[in-house]
Amino acid sequence: MPIRIPRGWEIPEREASPEHLVFGRRKAVALGAGLVAAGPALAQGDPALPPAMRNTRYPPGRDLTGERDATTYNNYYEFGSDKGISRAAQRLPQRPWTVKVEGMVEAPREFGIDDLLRTMPIEERVYRLRCVEAWSMVIPWTGFPLSALLSQVRPLASAKYVVFQTAQVPSAMPGLRQSWYPWPYIEGCTVEEAGNELSFMVVGAYGKPLPPQNGGPIRFHQPWKYGFKAGKGVVKITLTDRRPVSFWETIQASEYGFWANVNPEVPHPRWSQANERVIGTNQRIPTRLFNGYAEFVSSLYTGLENERLWA
Ligand SMILES: Nc1nc2c(c(=O)[nH]1)N[C@H]1C(S)=C(S)[C@@H](COP(=O)(O)O)O[C@H]1N2
Ligand SMILES: [Mo]
């Protein structure tokens, strides 16, 4: 490719359209339902990440967060309790890496990360991320629907919850020495939530392999929930009929519950959730119900009005 065409994230989202991308309009249409080429990722590729088309079904409605901001302002308590853990996280080996999927499934299996990269339906999705601490980002993730992975192991009808467990690597993760924390980091959701089309296993960001500080080589993301629900460095996924008690719920159940859906009208016990600070610009913008994804997820919660859905 002699001409350098800006990647999708180098132009404001409002300008991002198939016309700016590598392929001509006709080609993009031929690629099918809502998928457009995600910039030169397709043309050049990254040897460690398969080519990914951007799925345009989920327009973020805001400019992308700069790659530098998204990869240097992180929550990952295994490496420490401040935001500046990106350097320390480089010590986490990304290969070999396996993800066990087990519990109430017909065919439990251990997947190598490179097998997942080869066999899963990889695409790019630009998702918002809303931290419970009231800051937010917009990130172009590469990954695949969680449902594609679960269909490989065939969950039993009796399975009600999906639990994600993060790696514990003491030689790389100084935070694990803080023994008052209930390691390992555990998170979970219902089987219905796991099957929602938005539930995404993330293996890349900004067209590159997912950096360790963002949860590389593989993390989870459900964009309608507060960010702490998105376990990083996932090594085990367990299907169970018992509701898991997560890392943060164990620490402070009154502040961090099981559902943790984003709702601007339900304040955290110690601060308002009405607004969020946009990382990069520090602008404050209104937070939206389900982080703006209500059309995709609100039906998951009918009949659950007695649950503490919002914190
Ligand atoms: N294992 C693990 N996963 C984690 C965390 C953590 O401390 N450990 N922090 C969570 C929180 S609070 C947020 S907001 C997101 C941040 O993801 P990012 O650093 O990629 O923006 O990761 C989540 N996943
Ligand atoms: Mo968070």
XYZ file of C-alpha atoms and ligand atoms in Angstrom:
336
model
C 0.000 0.000 0.000
C 1.851 3.110 -1.185
C -0.685 5.568 0.229
C -1.109 5.917 3.946
C -4.761 6.171 4.868
C -5.580 7.283 8.421
C -6.871 4.575 10.679
C -10.453 4.889 11.867
C -9.340 6.155 15.255
C -7.173 8.887 13.821
C -10.210 10.798 12.607
C -13.103 12.040 14.740
C -15.867 9.454 14.949
C -18.362 11.861 13.333
C -16.196 11.772 10.211
C -15.559 8.065 10.297
C -17.416 6.450 7.448
C -16.586 3.697 5.005
C -15.452 6.319 2.493
C -12.425 7.069 4.638
C -11.345 3.495 4.864
C -9.090 1.328 2.816
C -11.666 -0.371 0.668
C -13.937 1.278 -1.823
C -17.602 1.598 -1.044
C -18.543 -1.368 -3.211
C -16.088 -3.634 -1.461
C -17.266 -2.488 1.961
C -20.860 -3.271 1.068
C -19.788 -6.650 -0.236
C -18.250 -7.389 3.160
C -21.759 -7.602 4.494
C -24.051 -6.606 7.298
C -22.695 -3.603 9.119
C -19.076 -4.592 8.721
C -16.558 -2.199 7.228
C -12.828 -2.510 6.975
C -11.149 -1.229 10.130
C -8.481 0.820 8.423
C -5.166 -0.595 7.301
C -5.436 -3.346 9.901
C -6.829 -5.290 6.992
C -4.306 -4.195 4.420
C -1.157 -4.511 6.520
C -2.350 -6.596 9.412
C -0.564 -7.146 12.659
C 1.059 -10.563 12.654
C -0.309 -11.235 16.122
C -3.866 -10.099 15.400
C -6.123 -11.310 12.598
C -7.672 -8.763 10.221
C -10.783 -7.218 11.704
C -13.706 -5.431 10.104
C -15.381 -2.706 12.081
C -18.934 -3.602 13.055
C -20.927 -0.374 12.640
C -24.005 -1.580 14.506
C -22.777 0.151 17.664
C -21.869 3.753 16.811
C -20.335 5.303 19.935
C -21.599 8.809 19.183
C -18.417 10.359 20.571
C -14.824 10.782 19.494
C -12.436 7.947 20.202
C -10.178 8.228 23.215
C -6.563 8.635 22.167
C -4.639 5.384 22.171
C -2.065 6.831 24.538
C -4.695 7.850 27.081
C -6.488 4.502 26.895
C -3.262 2.553 27.364
C -1.758 4.612 30.197
C -4.765 5.344 32.436
C -5.859 1.977 33.752
C -7.473 0.177 36.635
C -5.761 -3.166 37.225
C -5.326 -3.764 40.932
C -3.147 -6.845 40.415
C -0.466 -4.342 39.386
C -1.276 -1.669 41.943
C -4.103 0.584 43.027
C -3.246 3.697 41.006
C -3.857 4.426 37.334
C -0.192 4.333 36.293
C 0.371 0.601 36.023
C 0.986 0.344 32.274
C 4.753 -0.060 32.592
C 4.531 -2.641 35.359
C 1.976 -4.624 33.355
C 4.480 -5.215 30.544
C 5.965 -7.915 32.773
C 2.887 -10.111 32.404
C 3.765 -12.827 29.848
C 1.162 -12.890 27.055
C 2.189 -16.331 25.723
C 1.610 -19.115 26.362
C -1.938 -18.245 27.504
C -4.950 -20.486 27.841
C -8.570 -19.943 28.807
C -10.389 -22.835 30.469
C -14.129 -22.948 29.930
C -15.711 -25.373 32.363
C -18.419 -26.069 34.914
C -21.977 -26.712 33.758
C -21.168 -27.341 30.118
C -21.394 -30.407 27.879
C -17.864 -30.086 26.507
C -15.397 -28.388 28.888
C -12.265 -27.264 27.091
C -9.067 -25.334 27.420
C -8.468 -22.899 24.548
C -5.059 -21.580 23.561
C -5.167 -17.859 22.854
C -3.794 -18.296 19.332
C -6.424 -20.939 18.571
C -9.094 -18.464 19.641
C -7.566 -15.796 17.397
C -7.653 -18.264 14.498
C -11.086 -19.742 15.004
C -13.342 -17.114 16.570
C -15.299 -14.587 14.428
C -13.013 -11.600 14.985
C -14.370 -8.090 14.435
C -13.793 -4.550 15.651
C -16.337 -2.719 17.809
C -16.080 0.818 19.077
C -17.534 0.678 22.592
C -17.919 3.204 25.358
C -16.421 2.309 28.730
C -17.911 3.928 31.851
C -15.968 3.391 35.090
C -17.931 3.439 38.333
C -15.482 6.210 39.383
C -17.290 8.510 36.874
C -14.750 8.734 34.071
C -15.178 7.293 30.595
C -13.445 6.373 27.355
C -14.375 5.259 23.832
C -12.172 2.440 22.571
C -11.947 0.491 19.305
C -11.738 -3.069 20.591
C -11.005 -6.135 18.507
C -12.632 -9.331 19.696
C -15.480 -11.778 19.315
C -18.900 -12.294 20.889
C -18.795 -14.288 24.117
C -21.652 -16.375 22.687
C -19.325 -17.701 19.973
C -16.999 -19.091 22.630
C -19.799 -20.495 24.791
C -21.373 -22.310 21.855
C -18.124 -24.302 21.571
C -18.634 -25.810 25.040
C -22.445 -26.052 24.953
C -23.716 -24.751 28.320
C -26.186 -27.000 30.132
C -29.748 -25.740 30.566
C -29.122 -25.743 34.319
C -26.321 -23.149 34.048
C -27.478 -19.743 35.276
C -24.292 -17.672 35.606
C -20.992 -17.153 33.819
C -17.961 -16.402 36.003
C -14.705 -14.862 34.778
C -11.441 -15.346 36.631
C -8.295 -13.289 36.119
C -4.764 -14.726 36.052
C -2.685 -14.633 39.223
C 0.991 -14.310 38.352
C 2.837 -13.281 41.532
C 6.162 -12.717 39.749
C 4.567 -10.049 37.536
C 1.741 -8.717 39.702
C 2.927 -6.886 42.839
C -0.665 -6.122 43.833
C -1.217 -9.774 44.727
C 1.017 -9.220 47.772
C -1.693 -6.955 49.174
C -3.208 -9.937 50.879
C -6.226 -8.076 52.267
C -7.705 -8.111 48.759
C -9.779 -11.223 47.928
C -7.712 -12.505 44.963
C -8.263 -13.773 42.367
C -10.290 -11.058 40.599
C -13.677 -12.627 39.895
C -16.570 -11.191 37.954
C -19.737 -12.613 36.491
C -23.073 -12.162 34.815
C -26.171 -14.194 34.061
C -26.273 -16.621 31.155
C -28.855 -14.326 29.514
C -26.522 -11.334 29.803
C -23.631 -13.435 28.503
C -25.716 -14.336 25.454
C -26.537 -10.702 24.649
C -24.950 -9.631 21.388
C -22.982 -6.848 23.117
C -21.077 -9.214 25.438
C -17.618 -9.197 23.923
C -14.325 -11.001 24.506
C -11.600 -8.479 23.712
C -8.241 -9.493 22.216
C -7.130 -6.210 20.634
C -7.376 -2.445 20.840
C -6.587 0.206 18.209
C -5.880 -2.537 15.697
C -3.120 -4.082 17.812
C -2.966 -7.014 20.199
C -4.592 -6.024 23.504
C -1.867 -4.521 25.723
C -1.388 -6.250 29.072
C -2.452 -3.152 31.008
C -5.829 -3.227 29.250
C -6.245 -6.919 30.061
C -4.191 -8.587 27.375
C -4.125 -11.047 25.923
C -7.863 -11.432 26.585
C -10.481 -9.600 28.672
C -14.223 -9.262 28.833
C -16.401 -6.200 28.191
C -20.102 -5.444 28.599
C -20.423 -1.783 27.663
C -23.737 -1.176 29.469
C -22.209 -2.031 32.861
C -19.669 -0.247 35.009
C -16.122 -1.085 33.995
C -15.271 -3.182 37.048
C -17.517 -5.934 35.626
C -15.014 -6.383 32.787
C -12.442 -8.868 34.064
C -8.963 -8.533 32.542
C -6.412 -11.246 31.831
C -9.090 -13.951 31.807
C -7.820 -17.512 32.379
C -11.012 -19.280 33.410
C -14.688 -19.034 32.534
C -17.020 -21.136 34.660
C -20.700 -21.839 34.096
C -22.587 -22.386 37.309
C -26.031 -22.296 38.890
C -24.800 -20.164 41.803
C -24.492 -16.396 41.652
C -20.827 -15.490 42.087
C -19.670 -12.966 44.672
C -17.241 -10.770 42.816
C -13.930 -9.287 43.937
C -15.400 -5.828 44.538
C -18.610 -7.167 46.025
C -16.537 -9.073 48.598
C -14.682 -5.865 49.465
C -17.705 -3.536 49.638
C -21.076 -5.065 48.748
C -22.961 -1.843 49.493
C -21.064 -0.041 46.709
C -20.332 -2.731 44.098
C -23.100 -5.242 43.517
C -23.653 -8.076 41.094
C -25.604 -6.237 38.369
C -23.831 -2.858 38.206
C -25.728 -1.534 35.199
C -24.975 2.106 34.414
C -27.706 4.476 35.610
C -27.160 8.242 35.981
C -30.053 8.483 38.442
C -28.695 6.042 40.986
C -25.734 7.612 42.771
C -22.828 5.667 44.181
C -23.087 5.930 47.982
C -20.168 8.403 47.906
C -20.661 10.339 44.634
C -23.114 11.174 41.871
C -23.267 9.075 38.695
C -25.135 11.773 36.728
C -22.053 12.890 34.773
C -18.770 11.454 33.611
C -15.344 12.927 32.908
C -14.130 12.187 29.389
C -10.543 10.953 29.564
C -8.382 13.012 27.221
C -10.440 16.216 27.240
C -11.638 16.269 30.878
C -14.976 17.495 29.537
C -17.969 16.520 31.691
C -20.891 14.955 29.851
C -24.171 13.456 31.041
C -24.148 9.727 31.742
C -26.848 7.720 29.970
C -29.023 4.862 31.157
C -27.273 1.550 30.400
C -24.403 3.755 29.181
C -26.471 4.461 26.055
C -27.072 0.793 25.160
C -30.657 0.506 26.469
C -32.073 -0.518 23.081
C -29.904 -3.631 23.144
C -30.165 -4.639 26.788
C -33.163 -3.241 28.655
C -35.271 -6.318 27.850
C -32.795 -8.438 29.852
C -34.126 -6.861 33.037
C -37.905 -7.108 32.751
C -39.224 -8.948 35.784
C -36.056 -8.205 37.747
C -37.234 -4.896 39.214
C -36.730 -6.186 42.752
C -33.020 -6.762 42.123
C -30.432 -4.065 42.858
C -29.801 -3.578 39.150
C -27.836 -0.331 39.290
C -24.943 -0.669 41.705
N -8.439 -8.266 36.790
C -8.894 -7.013 36.841
N -9.797 -6.603 35.924
C -10.268 -5.327 35.959
C -9.852 -4.425 36.978
C -8.886 -4.885 37.928
O -8.460 -4.156 38.843
N -8.426 -6.181 37.817
N -10.372 -3.142 37.008
C -11.679 -2.955 36.347
C -12.088 -1.564 36.237
S -12.564 -0.797 37.679
C -12.187 -0.923 35.030
S -12.847 0.643 34.905
C -11.678 -1.540 33.781
C -10.658 -0.619 33.152
O -10.260 -1.087 31.895
P -9.155 -0.288 31.065
O -7.945 -0.097 31.943
O -8.878 -1.121 29.871
O -9.772 1.051 30.713
O -11.070 -2.803 34.018
C -11.735 -3.625 34.969
N -11.155 -4.934 35.013
Mo -13.764 1.002 37.058
